[in-house]
Short mmCIF file of C-alpha atoms in Angstrom, two decimals:
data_model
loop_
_atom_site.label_atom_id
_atom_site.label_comp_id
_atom_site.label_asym_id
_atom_site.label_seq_id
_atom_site.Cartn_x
_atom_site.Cartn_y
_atom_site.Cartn_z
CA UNK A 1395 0.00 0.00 0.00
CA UNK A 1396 1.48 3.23 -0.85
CA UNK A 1397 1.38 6.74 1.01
CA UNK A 1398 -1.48 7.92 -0.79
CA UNK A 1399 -3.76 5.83 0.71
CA UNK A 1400 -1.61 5.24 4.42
CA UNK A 1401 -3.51 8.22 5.39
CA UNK A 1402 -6.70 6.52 5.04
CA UNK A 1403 -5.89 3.25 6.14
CA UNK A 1404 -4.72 3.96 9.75
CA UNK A 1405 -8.51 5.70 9.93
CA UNK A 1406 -10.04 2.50 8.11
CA UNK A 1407 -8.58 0.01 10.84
CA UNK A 1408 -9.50 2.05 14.05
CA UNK A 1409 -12.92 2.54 12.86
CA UNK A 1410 -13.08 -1.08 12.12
CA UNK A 1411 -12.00 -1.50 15.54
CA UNK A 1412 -14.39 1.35 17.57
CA UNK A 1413 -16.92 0.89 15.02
CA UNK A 1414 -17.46 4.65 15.16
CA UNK A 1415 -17.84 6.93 12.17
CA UNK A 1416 -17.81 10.51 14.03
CA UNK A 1417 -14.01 10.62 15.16
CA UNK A 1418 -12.47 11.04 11.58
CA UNK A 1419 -11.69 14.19 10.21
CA UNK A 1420 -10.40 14.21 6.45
CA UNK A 1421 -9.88 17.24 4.71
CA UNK A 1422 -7.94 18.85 1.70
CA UNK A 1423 -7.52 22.79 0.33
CA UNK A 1424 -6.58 23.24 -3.48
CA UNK A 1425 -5.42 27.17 -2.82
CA UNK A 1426 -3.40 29.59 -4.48
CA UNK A 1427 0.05 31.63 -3.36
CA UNK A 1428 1.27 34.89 -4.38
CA UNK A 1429 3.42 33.57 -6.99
CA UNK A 1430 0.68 32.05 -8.89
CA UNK A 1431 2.03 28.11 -7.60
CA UNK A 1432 -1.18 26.01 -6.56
CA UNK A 1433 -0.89 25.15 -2.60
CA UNK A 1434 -2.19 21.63 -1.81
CA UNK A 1435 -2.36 20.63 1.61
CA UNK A 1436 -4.14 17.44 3.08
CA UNK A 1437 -5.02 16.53 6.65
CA UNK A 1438 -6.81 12.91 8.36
CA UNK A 1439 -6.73 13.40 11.81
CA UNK A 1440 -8.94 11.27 14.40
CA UNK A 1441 -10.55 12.02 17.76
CA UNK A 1442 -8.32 11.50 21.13
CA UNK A 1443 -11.44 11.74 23.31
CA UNK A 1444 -13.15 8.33 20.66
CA UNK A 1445 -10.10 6.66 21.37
CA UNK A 1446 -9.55 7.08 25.17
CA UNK A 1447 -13.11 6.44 25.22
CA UNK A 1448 -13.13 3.39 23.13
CA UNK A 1449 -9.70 1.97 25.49
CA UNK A 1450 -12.00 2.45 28.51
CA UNK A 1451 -13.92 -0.50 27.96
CA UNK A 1452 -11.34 -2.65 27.36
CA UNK A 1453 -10.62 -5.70 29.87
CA UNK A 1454 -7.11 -4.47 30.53
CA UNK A 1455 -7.21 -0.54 29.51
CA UNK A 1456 -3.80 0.73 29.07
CA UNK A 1457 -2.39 4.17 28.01
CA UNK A 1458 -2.02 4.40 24.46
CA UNK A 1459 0.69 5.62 22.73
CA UNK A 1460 0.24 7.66 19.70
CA UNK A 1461 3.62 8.28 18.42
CA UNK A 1462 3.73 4.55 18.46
CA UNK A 1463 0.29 4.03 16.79
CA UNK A 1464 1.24 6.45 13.93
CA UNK A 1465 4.31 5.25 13.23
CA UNK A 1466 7.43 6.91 10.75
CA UNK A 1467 6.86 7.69 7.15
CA UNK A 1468 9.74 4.83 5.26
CA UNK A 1469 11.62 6.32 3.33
CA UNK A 1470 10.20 4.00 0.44
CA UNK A 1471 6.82 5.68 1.16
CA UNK A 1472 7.84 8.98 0.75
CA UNK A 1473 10.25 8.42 -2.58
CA UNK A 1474 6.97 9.17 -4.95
CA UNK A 1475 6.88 12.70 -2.89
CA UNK A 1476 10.55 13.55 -3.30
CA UNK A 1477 9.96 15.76 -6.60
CA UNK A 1478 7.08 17.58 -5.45
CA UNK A 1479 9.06 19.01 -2.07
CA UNK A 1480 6.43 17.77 0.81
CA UNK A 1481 6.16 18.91 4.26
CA UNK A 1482 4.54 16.14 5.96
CA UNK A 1483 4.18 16.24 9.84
CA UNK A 1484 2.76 14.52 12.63
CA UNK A 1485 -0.45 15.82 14.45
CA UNK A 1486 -0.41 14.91 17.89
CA UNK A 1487 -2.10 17.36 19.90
CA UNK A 1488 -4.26 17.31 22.96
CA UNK A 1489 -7.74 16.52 21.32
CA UNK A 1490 -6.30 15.00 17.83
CA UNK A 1491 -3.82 13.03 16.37
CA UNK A 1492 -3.17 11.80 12.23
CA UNK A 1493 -1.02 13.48 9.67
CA UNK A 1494 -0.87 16.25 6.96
CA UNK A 1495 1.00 16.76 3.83
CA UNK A 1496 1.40 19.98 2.26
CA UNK A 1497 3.48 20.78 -0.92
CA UNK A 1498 2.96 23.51 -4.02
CA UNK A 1499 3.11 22.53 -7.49
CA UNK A 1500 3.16 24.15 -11.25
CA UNK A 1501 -0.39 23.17 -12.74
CA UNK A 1502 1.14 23.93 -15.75
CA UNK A 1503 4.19 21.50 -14.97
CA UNK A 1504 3.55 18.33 -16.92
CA UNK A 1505 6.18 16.52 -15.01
CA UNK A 1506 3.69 16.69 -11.95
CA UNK A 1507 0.78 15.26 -14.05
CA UNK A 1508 3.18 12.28 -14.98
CA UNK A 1509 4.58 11.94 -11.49
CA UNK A 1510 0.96 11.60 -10.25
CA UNK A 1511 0.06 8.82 -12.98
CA UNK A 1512 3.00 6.85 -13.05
CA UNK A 1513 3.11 6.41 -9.74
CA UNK A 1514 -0.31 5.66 -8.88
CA UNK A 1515 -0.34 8.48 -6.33
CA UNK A 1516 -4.61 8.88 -5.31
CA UNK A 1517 -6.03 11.95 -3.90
CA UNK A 1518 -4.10 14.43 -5.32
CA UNK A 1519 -5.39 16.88 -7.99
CA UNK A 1520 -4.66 16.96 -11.98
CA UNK A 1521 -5.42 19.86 -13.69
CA UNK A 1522 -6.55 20.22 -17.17
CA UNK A 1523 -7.64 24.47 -18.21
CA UNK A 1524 -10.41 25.02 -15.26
CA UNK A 1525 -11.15 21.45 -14.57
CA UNK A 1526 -9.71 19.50 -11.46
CA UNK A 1527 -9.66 15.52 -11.47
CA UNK A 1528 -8.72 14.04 -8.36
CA UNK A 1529 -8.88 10.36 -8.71
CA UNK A 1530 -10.04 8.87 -5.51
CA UNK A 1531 -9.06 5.14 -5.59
CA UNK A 1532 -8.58 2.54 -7.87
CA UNK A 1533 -9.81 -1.46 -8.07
CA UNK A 1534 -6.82 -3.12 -6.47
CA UNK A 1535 -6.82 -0.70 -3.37
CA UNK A 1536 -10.12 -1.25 -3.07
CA UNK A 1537 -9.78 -4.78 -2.57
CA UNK A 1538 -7.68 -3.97 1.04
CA UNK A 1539 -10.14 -2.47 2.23
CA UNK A 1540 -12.72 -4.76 4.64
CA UNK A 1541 -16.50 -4.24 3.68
CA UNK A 1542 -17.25 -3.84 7.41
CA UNK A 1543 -14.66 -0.96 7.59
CA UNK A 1544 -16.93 0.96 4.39
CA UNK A 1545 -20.14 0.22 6.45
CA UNK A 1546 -18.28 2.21 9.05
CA UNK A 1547 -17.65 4.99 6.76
CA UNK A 1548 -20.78 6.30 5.57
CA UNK A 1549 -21.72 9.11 8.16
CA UNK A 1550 -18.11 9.97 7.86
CA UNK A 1551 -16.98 12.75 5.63
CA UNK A 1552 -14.06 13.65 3.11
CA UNK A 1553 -14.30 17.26 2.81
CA UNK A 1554 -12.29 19.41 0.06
CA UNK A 1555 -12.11 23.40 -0.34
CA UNK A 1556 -11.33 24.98 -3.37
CA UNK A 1557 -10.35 28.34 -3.49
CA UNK A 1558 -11.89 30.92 -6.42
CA UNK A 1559 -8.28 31.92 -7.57
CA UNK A 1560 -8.56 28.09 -9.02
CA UNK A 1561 -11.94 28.01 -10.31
CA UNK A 1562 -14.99 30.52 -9.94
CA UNK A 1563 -17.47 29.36 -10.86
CA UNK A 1564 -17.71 25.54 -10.25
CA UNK A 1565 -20.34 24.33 -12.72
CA UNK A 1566 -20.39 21.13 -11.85
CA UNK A 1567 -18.57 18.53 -9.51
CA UNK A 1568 -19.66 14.58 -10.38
CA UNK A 1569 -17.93 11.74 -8.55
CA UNK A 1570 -18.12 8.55 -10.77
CA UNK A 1571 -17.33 4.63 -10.06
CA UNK A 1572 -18.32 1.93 -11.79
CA UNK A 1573 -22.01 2.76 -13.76
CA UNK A 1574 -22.73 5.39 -11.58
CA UNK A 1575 -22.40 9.15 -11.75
CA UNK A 1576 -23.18 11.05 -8.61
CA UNK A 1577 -23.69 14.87 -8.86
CA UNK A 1578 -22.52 17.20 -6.10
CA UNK A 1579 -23.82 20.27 -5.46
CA UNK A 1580 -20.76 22.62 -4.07
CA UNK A 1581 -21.12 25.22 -0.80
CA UNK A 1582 -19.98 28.85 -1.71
CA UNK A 1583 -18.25 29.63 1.59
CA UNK A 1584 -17.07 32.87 0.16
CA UNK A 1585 -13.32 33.10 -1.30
CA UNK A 1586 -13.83 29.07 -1.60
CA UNK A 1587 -15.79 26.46 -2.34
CA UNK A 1588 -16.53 23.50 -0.03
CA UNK A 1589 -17.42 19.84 -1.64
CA UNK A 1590 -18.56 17.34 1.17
CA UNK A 1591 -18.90 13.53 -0.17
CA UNK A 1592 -19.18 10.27 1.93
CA UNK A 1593 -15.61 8.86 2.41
CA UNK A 1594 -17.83 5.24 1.73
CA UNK A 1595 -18.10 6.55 -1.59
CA UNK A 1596 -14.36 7.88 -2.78
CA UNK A 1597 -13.97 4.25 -1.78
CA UNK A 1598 -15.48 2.24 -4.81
CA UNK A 1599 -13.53 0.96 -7.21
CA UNK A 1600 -11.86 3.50 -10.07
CA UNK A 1601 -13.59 6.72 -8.59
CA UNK A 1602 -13.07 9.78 -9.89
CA UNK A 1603 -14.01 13.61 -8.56
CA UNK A 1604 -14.18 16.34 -11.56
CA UNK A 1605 -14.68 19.82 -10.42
CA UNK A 1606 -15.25 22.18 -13.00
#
């Protein structure tokens, strides 16, 4: 399993394991910076209060240790980032704990596009004039994934903002899988746009977001 989809996975197996839906927290912003580079950052973090909670009714509670549960970044996992400068950090604060990953790219830079595709790398944004494809998973990651851990999934959320110095207006989003076509209807929060969908969802096999 690549990086793209370790965020997701450490999420997958402690709902699996709290069966609770309301402790994940998965967002990404497609912004812009002064210099005209797009700024994509992404961030999964998961309630500390679920899992103390969760570790209280276990027969022999002990203190958990986050650090440990989160784990290092291999250096094999972060290769595919290399090119595209990442700042990826830990989030370990008093109420949360996950990851983010931040980095700034060219849209215009076709070596990013190719990066993205050869490697396989999910989740992150393609740009193509004013449309953005984010392809959200693909058949043989699907397959890791235990149906019981989707069930879990469905009241939880994967939320994206897109700023209006990328698109303005957004016409249309669609998520499509398989035979079906799902249209999303965005929230103008302003300078951005907001697109909620079920993370159950960006979870079927070949699925692909296009904003435009």
């Amino acid at each position: 399993m690549k990086i793209n989809n370790r965020f997701l996975i450490i999420v997958f197996v402690l709902l699996f394991m709290f069966t609770l839906t309301s402790c994940i927290e998965v967002y990404q912003h497609i912004g812009k910076n002064k210099n005209g580079t797009i700024h994509i950052f992404t961030k999964l973090s998961v309630s500390k209060m679920i899992m103390e909670l969760g570790n209280s009714f276990s027969d022999n509670p002990e203190e958990i240790d986050y650090d440990e549960m989160l784990g290092d970044f291999s250096s094999e996992d972060l290769s595919m980032y290399e090119s595209l400068n990442p700042v990826i950090n830990k989030i370990n604060t008093e109420f949360e704990f996950g990851y983010s990953i931040a980095f700034d790219i060219d849209k215009k830079d076709k070596n990013y596009k190719n990066h993205i595709l050869e490697n396989d790398i999910y989740f992150m944004p393609l740009f193509d004039d004013n449309v953005i494809i984010i392809r959200m998973n693909s058949s043989a990651d699907n397959e890791s994934i235990d149906n019981t851990a989707k069930d879990f999934l469905i009241s939880s959320k994967y939320r994206i903002t897109v700023s209006k110095s990328i698109i303005d207006p957004i016409n249309e989003v669609v998520l499509e899988y398989s035979d079906e076509v799902i249209s999303i209807v965005p929230d103008d929060l302003g300078d951005s746009y907001l697109i909620e969908m079920p993370m159950d969802s960006i979870l079927q096999n070949n699925a692909v977001l296009t904003i435009r």
